[in-house]
Coordinates of C-alpha atoms in Angstrom, one line a residue:
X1 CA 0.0 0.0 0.0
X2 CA 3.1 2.5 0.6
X3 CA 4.9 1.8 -2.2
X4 CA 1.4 2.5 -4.4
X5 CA 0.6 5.3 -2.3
X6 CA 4.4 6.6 -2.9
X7 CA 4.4 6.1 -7.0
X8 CA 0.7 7.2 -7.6
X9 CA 0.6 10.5 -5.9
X10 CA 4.6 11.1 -6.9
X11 CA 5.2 14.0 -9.7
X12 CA 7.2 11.4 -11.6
X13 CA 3.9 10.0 -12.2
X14 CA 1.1 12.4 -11.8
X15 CA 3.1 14.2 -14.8
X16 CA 2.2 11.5 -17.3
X17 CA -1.2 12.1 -16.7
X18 CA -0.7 15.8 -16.7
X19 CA 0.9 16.1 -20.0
X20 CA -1.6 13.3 -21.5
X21 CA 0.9 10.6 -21.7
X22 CA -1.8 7.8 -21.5
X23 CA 0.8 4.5 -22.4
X24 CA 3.2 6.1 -19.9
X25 CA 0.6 6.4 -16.8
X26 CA -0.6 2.8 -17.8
X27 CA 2.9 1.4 -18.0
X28 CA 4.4 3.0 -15.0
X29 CA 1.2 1.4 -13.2
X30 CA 1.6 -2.4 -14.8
X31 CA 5.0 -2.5 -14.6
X32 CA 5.2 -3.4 -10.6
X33 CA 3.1 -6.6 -11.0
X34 CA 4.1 -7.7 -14.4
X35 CA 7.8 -7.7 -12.7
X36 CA 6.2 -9.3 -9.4
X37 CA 4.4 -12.0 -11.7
X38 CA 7.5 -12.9 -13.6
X39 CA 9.4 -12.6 -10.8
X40 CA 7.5 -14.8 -8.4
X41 CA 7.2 -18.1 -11.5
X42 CA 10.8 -18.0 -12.0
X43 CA 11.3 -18.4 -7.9
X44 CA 8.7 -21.0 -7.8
X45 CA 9.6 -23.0 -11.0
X46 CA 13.2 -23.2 -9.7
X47 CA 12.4 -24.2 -6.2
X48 CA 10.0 -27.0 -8.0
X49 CA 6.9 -25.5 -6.2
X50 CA 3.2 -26.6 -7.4
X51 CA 1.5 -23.7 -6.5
X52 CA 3.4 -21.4 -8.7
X53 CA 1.4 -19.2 -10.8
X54 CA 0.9 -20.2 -15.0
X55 CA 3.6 -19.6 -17.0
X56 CA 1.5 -17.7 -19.6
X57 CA 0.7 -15.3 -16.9
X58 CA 4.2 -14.2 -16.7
X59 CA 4.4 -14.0 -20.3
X60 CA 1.5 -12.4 -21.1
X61 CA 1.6 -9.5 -17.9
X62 CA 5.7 -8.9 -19.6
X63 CA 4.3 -9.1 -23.3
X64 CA 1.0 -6.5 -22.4
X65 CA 4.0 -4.2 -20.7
X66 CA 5.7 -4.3 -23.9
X67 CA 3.0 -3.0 -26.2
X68 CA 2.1 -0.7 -23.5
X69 CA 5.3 1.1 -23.2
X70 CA 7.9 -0.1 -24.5
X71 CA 10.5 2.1 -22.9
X72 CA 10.2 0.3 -19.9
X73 CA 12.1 -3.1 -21.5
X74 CA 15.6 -1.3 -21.0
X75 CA 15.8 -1.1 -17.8
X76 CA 14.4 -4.3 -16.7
X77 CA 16.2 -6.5 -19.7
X78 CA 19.4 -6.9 -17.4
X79 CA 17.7 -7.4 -14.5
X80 CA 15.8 -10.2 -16.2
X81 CA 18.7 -11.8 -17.7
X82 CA 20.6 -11.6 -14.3
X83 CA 17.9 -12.9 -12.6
X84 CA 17.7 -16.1 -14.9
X85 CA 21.1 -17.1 -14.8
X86 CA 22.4 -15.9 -11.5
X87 CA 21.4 -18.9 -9.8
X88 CA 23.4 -21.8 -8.1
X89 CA 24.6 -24.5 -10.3
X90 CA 22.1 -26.9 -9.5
X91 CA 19.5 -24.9 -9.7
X92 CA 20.7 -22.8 -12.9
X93 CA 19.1 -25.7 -15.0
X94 CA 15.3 -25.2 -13.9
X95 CA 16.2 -21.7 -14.2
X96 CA 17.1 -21.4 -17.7
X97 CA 14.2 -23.6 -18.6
X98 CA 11.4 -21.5 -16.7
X99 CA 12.9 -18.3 -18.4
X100 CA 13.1 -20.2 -22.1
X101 CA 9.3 -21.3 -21.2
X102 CA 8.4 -18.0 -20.5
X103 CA 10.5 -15.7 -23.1
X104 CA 8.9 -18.4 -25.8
X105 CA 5.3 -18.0 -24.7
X106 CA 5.7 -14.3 -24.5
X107 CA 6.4 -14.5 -28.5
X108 CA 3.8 -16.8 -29.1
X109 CA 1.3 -14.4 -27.1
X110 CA 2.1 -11.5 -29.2
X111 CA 4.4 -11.3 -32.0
X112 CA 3.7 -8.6 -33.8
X113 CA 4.4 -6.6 -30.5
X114 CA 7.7 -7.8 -29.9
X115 CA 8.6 -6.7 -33.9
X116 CA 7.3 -3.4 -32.7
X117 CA 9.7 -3.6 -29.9
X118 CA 12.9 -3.8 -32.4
X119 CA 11.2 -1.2 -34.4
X120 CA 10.7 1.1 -31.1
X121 CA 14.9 0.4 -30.0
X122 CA 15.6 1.4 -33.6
X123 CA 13.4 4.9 -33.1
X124 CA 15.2 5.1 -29.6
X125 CA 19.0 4.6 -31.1
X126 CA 18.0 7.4 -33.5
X127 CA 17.2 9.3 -31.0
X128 CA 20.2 9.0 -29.1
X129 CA 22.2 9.9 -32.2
X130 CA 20.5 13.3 -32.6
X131 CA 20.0 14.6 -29.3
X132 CA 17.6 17.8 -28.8
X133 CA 15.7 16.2 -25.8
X134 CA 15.5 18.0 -22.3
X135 CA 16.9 16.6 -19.3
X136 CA 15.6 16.5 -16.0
X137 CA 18.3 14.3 -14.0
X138 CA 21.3 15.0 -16.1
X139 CA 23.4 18.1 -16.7
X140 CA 22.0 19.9 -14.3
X141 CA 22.8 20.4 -10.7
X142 CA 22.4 17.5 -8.0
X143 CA 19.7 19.7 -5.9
X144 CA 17.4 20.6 -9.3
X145 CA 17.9 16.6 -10.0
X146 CA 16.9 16.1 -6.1
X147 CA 14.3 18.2 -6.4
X148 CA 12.9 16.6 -9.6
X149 CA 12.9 13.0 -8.2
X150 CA 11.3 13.5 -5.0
X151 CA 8.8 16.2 -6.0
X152 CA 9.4 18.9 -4.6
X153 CA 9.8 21.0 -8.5
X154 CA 7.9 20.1 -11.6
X155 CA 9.9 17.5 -13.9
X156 CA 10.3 20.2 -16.4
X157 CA 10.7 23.2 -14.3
X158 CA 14.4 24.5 -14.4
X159 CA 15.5 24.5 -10.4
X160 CA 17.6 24.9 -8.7
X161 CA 15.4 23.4 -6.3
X162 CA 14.6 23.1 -2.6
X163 CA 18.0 22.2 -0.6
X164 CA 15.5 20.4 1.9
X165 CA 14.6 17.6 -1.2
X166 CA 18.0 15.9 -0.2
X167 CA 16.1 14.9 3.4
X168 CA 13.4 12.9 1.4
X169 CA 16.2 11.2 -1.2
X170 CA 18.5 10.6 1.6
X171 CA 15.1 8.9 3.1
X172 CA 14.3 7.0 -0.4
X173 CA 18.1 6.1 -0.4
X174 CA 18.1 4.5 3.0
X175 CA 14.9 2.6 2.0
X176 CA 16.4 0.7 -1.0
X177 CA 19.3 0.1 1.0
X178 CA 17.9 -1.7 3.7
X179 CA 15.6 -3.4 0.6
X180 CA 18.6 -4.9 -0.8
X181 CA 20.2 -5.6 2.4
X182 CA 17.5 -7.2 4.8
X183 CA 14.1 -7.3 3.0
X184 CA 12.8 -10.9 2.0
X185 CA 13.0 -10.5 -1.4
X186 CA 16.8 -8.4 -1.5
X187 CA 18.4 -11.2 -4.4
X188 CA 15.1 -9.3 -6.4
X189 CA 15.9 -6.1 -5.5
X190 CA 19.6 -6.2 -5.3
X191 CA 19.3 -7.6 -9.4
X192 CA 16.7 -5.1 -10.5
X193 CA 17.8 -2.2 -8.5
X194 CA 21.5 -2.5 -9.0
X195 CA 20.4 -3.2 -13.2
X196 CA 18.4 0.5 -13.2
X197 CA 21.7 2.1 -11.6
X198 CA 23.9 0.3 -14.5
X199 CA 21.4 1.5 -17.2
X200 CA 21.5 5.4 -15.6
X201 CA 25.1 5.3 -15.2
X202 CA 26.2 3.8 -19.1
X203 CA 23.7 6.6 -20.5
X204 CA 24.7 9.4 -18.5
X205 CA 28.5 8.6 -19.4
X206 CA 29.5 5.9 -21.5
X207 CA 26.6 6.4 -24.4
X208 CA 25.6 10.3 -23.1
X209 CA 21.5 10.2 -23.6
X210 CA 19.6 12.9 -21.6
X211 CA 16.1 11.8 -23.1
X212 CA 17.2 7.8 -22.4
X213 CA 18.6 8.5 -19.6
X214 CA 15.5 10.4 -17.9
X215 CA 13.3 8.2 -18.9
X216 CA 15.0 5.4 -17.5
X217 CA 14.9 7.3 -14.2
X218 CA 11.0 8.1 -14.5
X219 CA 9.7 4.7 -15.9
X220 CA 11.3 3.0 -13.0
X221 CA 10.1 5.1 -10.2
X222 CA 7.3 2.6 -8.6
X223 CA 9.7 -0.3 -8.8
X224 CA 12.1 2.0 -6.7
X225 CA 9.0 3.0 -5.0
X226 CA 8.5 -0.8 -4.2
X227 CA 11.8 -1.0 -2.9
X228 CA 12.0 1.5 -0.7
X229 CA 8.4 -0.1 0.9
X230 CA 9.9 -3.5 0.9
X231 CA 13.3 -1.8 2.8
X232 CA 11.5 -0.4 5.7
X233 CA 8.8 -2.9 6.3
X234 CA 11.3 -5.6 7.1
X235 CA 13.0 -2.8 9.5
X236 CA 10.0 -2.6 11.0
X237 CA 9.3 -6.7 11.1
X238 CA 12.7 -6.4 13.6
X239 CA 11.2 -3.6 15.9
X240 CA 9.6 -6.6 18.3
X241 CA 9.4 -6.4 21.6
X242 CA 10.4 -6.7 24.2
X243 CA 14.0 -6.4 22.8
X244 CA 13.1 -2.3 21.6
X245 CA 10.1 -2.0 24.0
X246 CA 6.3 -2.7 23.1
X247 CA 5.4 0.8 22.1
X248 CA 8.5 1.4 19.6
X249 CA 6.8 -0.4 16.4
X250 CA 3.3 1.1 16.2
X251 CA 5.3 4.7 16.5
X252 CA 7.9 3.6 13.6
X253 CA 4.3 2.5 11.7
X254 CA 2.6 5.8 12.4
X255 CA 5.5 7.7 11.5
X256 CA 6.3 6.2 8.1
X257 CA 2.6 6.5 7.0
X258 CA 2.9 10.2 8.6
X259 CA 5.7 10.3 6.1
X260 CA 4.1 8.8 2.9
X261 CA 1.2 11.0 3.3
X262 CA 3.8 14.4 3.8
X263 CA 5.3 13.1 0.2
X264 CA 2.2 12.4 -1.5
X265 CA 1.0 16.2 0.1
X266 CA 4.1 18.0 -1.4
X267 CA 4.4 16.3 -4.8
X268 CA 0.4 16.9 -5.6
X269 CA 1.1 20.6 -3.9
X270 CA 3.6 20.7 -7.0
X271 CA 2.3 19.1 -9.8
X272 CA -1.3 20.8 -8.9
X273 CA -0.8 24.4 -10.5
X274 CA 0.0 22.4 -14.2
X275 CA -4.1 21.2 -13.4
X276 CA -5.8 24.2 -12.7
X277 CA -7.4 26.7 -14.4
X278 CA -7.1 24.7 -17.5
X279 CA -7.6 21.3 -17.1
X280 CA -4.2 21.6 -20.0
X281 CA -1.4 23.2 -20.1
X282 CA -2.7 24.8 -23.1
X283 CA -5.5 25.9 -24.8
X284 CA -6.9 23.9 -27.6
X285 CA -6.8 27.5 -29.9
X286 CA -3.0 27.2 -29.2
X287 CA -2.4 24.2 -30.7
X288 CA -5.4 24.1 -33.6
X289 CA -6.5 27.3 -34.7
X290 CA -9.2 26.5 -37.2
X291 CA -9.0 29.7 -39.2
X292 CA -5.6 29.5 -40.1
X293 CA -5.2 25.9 -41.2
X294 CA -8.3 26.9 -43.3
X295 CA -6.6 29.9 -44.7
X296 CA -3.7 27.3 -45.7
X297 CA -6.0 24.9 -47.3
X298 CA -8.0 27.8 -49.4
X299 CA -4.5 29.2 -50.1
X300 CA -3.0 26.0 -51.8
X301 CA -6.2 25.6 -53.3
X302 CA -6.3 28.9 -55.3
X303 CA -2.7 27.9 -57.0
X304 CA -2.1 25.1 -56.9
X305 CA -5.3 22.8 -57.5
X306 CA -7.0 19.9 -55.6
X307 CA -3.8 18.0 -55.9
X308 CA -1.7 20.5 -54.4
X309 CA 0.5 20.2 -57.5
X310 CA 4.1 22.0 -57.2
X311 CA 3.3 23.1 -53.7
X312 CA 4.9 22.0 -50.4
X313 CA 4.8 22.3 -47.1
X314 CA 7.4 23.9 -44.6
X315 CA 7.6 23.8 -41.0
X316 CA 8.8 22.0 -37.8
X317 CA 6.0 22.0 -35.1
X318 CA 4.3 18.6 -34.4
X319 CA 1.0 20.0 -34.1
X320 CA 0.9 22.2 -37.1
X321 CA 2.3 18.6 -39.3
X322 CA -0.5 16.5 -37.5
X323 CA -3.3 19.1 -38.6
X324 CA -1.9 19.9 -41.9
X325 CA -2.0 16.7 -42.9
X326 CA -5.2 16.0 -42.0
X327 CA -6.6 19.1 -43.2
X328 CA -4.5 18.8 -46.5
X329 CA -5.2 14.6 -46.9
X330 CA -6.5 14.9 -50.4
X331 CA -3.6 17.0 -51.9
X332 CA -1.8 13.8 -53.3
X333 CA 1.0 15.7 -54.6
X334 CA 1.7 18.4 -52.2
X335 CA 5.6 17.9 -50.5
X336 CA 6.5 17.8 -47.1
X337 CA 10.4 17.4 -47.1
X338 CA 10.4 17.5 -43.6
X339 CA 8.4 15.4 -41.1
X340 CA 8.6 15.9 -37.1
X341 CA 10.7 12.7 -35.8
X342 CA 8.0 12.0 -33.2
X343 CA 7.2 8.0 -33.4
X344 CA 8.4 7.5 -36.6
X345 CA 9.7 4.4 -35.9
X346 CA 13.8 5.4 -36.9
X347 CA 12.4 6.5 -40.5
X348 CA 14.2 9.4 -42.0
X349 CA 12.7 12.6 -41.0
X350 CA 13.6 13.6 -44.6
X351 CA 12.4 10.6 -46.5
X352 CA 10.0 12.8 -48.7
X353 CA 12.5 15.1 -50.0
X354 CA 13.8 14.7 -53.4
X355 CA 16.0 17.0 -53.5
X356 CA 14.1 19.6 -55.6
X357 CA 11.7 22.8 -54.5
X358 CA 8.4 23.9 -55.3
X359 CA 6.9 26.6 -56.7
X360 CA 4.3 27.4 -53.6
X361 CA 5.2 26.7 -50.2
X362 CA 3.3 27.1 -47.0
X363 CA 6.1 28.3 -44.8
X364 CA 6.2 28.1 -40.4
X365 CA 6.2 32.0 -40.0
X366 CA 9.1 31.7 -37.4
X367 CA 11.6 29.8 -39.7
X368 CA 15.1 31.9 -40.7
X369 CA 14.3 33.0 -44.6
X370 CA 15.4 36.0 -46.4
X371 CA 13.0 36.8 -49.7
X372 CA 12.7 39.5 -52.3
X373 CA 9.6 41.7 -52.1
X374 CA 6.6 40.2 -53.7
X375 CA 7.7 36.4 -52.8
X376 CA 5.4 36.4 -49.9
X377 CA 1.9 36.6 -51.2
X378 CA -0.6 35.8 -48.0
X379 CA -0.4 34.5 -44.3
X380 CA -2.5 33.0 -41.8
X381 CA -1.0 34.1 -38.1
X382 CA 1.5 30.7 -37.7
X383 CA 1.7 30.7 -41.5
X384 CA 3.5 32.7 -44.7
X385 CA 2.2 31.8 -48.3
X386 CA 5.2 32.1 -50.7
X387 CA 5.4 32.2 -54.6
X388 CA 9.0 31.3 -55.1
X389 CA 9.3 32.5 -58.4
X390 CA 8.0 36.1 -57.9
X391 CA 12.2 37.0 -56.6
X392 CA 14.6 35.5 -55.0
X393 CA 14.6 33.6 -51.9
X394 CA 16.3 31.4 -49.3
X395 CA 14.6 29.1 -46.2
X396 CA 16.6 27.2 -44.0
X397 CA 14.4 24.4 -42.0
X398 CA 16.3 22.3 -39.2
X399 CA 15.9 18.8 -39.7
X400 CA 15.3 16.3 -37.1
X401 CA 15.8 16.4 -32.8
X402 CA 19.5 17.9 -34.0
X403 CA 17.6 21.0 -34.4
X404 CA 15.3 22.3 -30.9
X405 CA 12.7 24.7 -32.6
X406 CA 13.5 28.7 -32.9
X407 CA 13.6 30.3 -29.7
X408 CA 14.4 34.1 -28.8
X409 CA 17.6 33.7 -27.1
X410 CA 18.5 37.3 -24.5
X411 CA 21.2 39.1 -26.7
X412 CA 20.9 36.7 -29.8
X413 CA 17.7 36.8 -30.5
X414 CA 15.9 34.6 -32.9
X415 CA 18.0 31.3 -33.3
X416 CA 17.6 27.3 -33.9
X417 CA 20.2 25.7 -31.7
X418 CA 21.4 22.1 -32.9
X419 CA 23.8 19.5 -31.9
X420 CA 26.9 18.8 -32.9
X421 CA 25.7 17.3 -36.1
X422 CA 22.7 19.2 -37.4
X423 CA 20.7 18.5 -40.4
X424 CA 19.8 21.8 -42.5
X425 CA 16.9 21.6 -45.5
X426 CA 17.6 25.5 -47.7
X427 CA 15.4 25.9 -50.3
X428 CA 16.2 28.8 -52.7
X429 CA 15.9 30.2 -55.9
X430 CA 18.0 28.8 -59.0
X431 CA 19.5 31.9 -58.8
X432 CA 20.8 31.7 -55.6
X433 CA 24.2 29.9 -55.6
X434 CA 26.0 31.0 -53.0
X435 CA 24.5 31.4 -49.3
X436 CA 26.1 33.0 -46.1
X437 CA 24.7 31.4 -42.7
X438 CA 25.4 33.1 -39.5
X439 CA 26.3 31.2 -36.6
X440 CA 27.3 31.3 -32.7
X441 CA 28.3 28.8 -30.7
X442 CA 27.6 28.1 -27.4
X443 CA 29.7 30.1 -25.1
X444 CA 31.9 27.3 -23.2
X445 CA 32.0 25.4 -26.3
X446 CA 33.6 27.9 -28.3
X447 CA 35.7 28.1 -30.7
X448 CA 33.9 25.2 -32.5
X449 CA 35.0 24.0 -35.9
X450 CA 31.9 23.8 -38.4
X451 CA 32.3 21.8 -41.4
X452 CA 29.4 22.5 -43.6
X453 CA 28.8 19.2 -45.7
X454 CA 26.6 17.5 -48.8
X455 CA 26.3 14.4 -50.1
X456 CA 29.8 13.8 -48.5
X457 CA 31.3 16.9 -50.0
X458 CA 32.8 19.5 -47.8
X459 CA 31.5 23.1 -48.8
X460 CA 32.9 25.4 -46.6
X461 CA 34.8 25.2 -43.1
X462 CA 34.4 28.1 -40.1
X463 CA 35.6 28.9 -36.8
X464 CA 32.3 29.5 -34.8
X465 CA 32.4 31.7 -31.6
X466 CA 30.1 33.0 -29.3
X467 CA 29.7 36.2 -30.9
X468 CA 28.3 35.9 -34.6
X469 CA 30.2 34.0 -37.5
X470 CA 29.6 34.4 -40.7
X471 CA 30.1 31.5 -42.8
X472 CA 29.9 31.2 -47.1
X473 CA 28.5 27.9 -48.4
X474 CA 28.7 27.3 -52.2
X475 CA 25.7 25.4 -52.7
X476 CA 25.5 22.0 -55.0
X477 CA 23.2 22.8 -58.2
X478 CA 19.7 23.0 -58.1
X479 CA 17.7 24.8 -56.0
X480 CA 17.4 22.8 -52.8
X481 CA 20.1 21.2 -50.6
X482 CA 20.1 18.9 -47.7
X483 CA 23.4 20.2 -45.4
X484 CA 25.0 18.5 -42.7
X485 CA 26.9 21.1 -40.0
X486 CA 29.3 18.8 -38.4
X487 CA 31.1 20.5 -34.7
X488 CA 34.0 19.4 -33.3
X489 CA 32.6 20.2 -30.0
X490 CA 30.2 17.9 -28.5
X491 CA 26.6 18.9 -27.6
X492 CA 26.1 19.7 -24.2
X493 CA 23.0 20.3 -22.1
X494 CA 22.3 23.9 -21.4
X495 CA 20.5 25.6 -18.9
X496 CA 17.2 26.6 -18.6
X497 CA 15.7 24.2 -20.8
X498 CA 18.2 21.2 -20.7
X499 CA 18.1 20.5 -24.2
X500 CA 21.5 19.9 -25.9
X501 CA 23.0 22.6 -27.8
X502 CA 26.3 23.2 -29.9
X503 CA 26.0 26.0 -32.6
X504 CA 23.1 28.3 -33.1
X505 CA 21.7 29.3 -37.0
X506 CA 20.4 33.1 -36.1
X507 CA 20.3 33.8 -40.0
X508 CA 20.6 32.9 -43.7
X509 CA 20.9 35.0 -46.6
X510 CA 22.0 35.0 -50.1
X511 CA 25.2 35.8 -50.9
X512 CA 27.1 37.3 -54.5
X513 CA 29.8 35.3 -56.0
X514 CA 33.3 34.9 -54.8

């Protein structure tokens, strides 16, 4: 009851329902007993007992966690295989069998969702590669990452935090200790426990993943949560009298519920103000504003047909692509060079683009561009309408989680940060062969070496420093280019919004010959 009371009302969790993150709330809540299932057959298939529970309840509670969310597997694949074969040699046998029985049933029980498990690790190592995730528990300071765990800050709120949330980790701490020390089940916990603290440690150093890392700490929580339970009811199983006196383990028992009501009490206290007024974090007009995704339609209409012939589409929010496309289903021939990452199962977030422009283009108002008078025609609020061959023009469109999304930066103003190895879509005029982007770099990562690259071809090279760089890029022919902006400085995560960051684009323009 502690450990549910603990993981329910915790931030960790409460957030997933917050933010609408329906698979996560679901998996965070199944993941306790599908372990405890699993857990529980292997024991009692290994010590030969009758009353063990089926096997295909093990291996359909683990298959159901699967397809629920999948991001749970990571962290509970070592602990599994650990806790197969780290057994004594005689009963290592039974052990292997009961985990073959059950790993073998589990495919049976669902195939399909164990392909979609491959296909999510895929997504995941993608991911990895490009960065552009915030962080909650890494790069930042040990009291906001306190703070985070326990509750006392939002998970997305930039800290520093509370000093006073290293009394209630130090009190978590002390719980999973005395789990993996004293409680009944410590070989479990000792296994699963000391597998999440591998998986943490490897992806905040060895493979440096903020997003994988974070989740990792998040999707475990009730398991820890269990732990900790586990920990300080067996300290409380050894408070008998008359050794400690008769009164001392009713008081230890109203204290610790005293204590799991206090947590549950601060981390709804925090996560409470993301509930109210709005039952949202934001409006529905914010994120679908009917009038202009009509304007957009009636737009493309006008010039360029039903079809949406020589027409495409430019922009890099996930909520204007998911309505655009919908509003804009029938246009079988309008472009979309660039699709938001978001579950797209490790496919190319440039897959669409052929390497050509289009005559029309719906453009996301906030992208860098430079355009002749006359090119833009019409907008819509979030929206520009542009007629490329009314001048000349250039637009430069970050690709991919190696870009975040335009921000106005204090003394830079407008600029798309990337990683260390952005992807940048420029579409311009055919008369525009030469461009000039301008670049910063992030200030303790500078000087950064930028090697501008196409198609394996080296365009230009540049010294970028924190104050603005100007860099000439001879552009392959045609009149659109997929670019590659290699650093030789590593991404790192940067205050307030924890999302990696290397060099900054704050501008693109065309540029005369040599």
């Amino acid at each position: 009851m502690a450990a549910a009371v603990l993981a329910a009302m915790s931030s960790v969790v409460l957030s997933e329902v917050v933010y609408s993150h329906s698979a996560g709330a679901l998996g965070l809540a199944m993941a306790p007993l599908a372990v405890a299932v699993a857990g529980r057959y292997l024991d009692d298939a290994v010590a030969q007992r009758p009353d063990r529970p089926p096997a295909w309840l093990a291996a359909g509670a683990l298959t159901a966690l699967a397809c629920t969310y999948t991001e749970y597997l990571p962290a509970l694949a070592l602990a599994a295989v650990l806790y197969v074969v780290a057994r004594r040699p005689g009963q290592l046998g039974r052990s292997l069998r009961a985990g073959a029985t059950v790993a073998g049933l589990a495919l049976l029980v669902g195939p399909l969702v164990w392909v979609r498990v491959v296909l999510s690790f895929v997504n995941e190592a993608g991911v990895s590669q490009s960065g552009g995730q915030a962080a909650s528990y890494l790069g930042v300071p040990l009291r906001t990452i306190a703070a985070h765990y326990v509750g006392t800050l939002g998970i997305l709120e930039p800290g520093p935090g509370d000093p006073v949330s290293y009394v209630p980790l130090l009190l978590l701490g002390a719980g999973v200790l005395l789990a993996i020390a004293i409680s009944p089940a410590r070989r479990f916990f000792r296994l699963v426990i000391g597998s999440i603290a591998a998986l943490v440690l490897v992806l905040s150093t060895i493979r440096y993943f903020p997003y994988g890392q974070g989740e990792v700490v998040q999707v475990t929580f009730p398991v820890v949560m269990l732990a900790v339970a586990a920990g300080y009811g067996a300290l409380l199983a050894r408070l008998r009298p008359p050794r400690l006196g008769r009164g001392l383990r009713p008081a230890a028992a109203v204290l610790a519920a005293a204590l799991v009501v206090v947590f549950a009490a601060v981390n709804v206290h925090t996560v409470l103000p993301y509930l109210a007024p709005s039952p949202t974090p934001y409006a529905a007009s914010e994120i679908y504003n009917a009038q202009e995704f009509a304007a957009a339609r009636n737009w493309l209409l006008s010039v360029a047909g039903p079809a949406g012939h020589d027409a495409m589409v430019l922009d890099t929010q996930v909520w204007d692509q998911v309505w655009l496309q919908y509003d804009l289903r029938d246009m079988t021939d309008l472009d979309f060079p660039y699709l938001v990452y978001t579950y797209s199962n490790g496919q190319s977030t440039t897959r669409f683009f052929d390497g050509s422009s289009r005559r029309y283009a719906v453009v996301e108002s906030d992208l860098l561009m430079e355009v002749s008078p006359g090119v833009v025609v019409g907008d819509s609020g979030d929206f520009s309408f542009l007629d490329l061959s009314r001048g000349g023009a250039v637009i430069a469109l970050g690709a991919g989680l190696s870009f975040n999304p335009v921000s106005d930066d204090t003394g830079i103003g407008p600029v798309q940060w990337m990683t260390d190895d952005g992807q940048l879509l420029v579409f311009h005029s055919a008369s525009v062969t030469r461009i000039i982007l301008t670049l910063v770099a992030v200030p303790h990562l500078a000087p950064n070496t930028v090697e501008v690259e196409s198609g394996g071809q080296v365009l230009a090279t540049a010294t970028v420093t924190a104050a603005r760089v100007e860099v000439p890029v001879d552009l392959p022919p045609g009149n659109a280019a997929l670019l590659t902006l290699q650093g030789s400085r590593a991404a790192a995560v940067v205050p307030p919004d924890g999302r990696l960051r290397s060099i900054g684009l704050v501008g693109v323009q065309a540029a005369a010959g040599p």
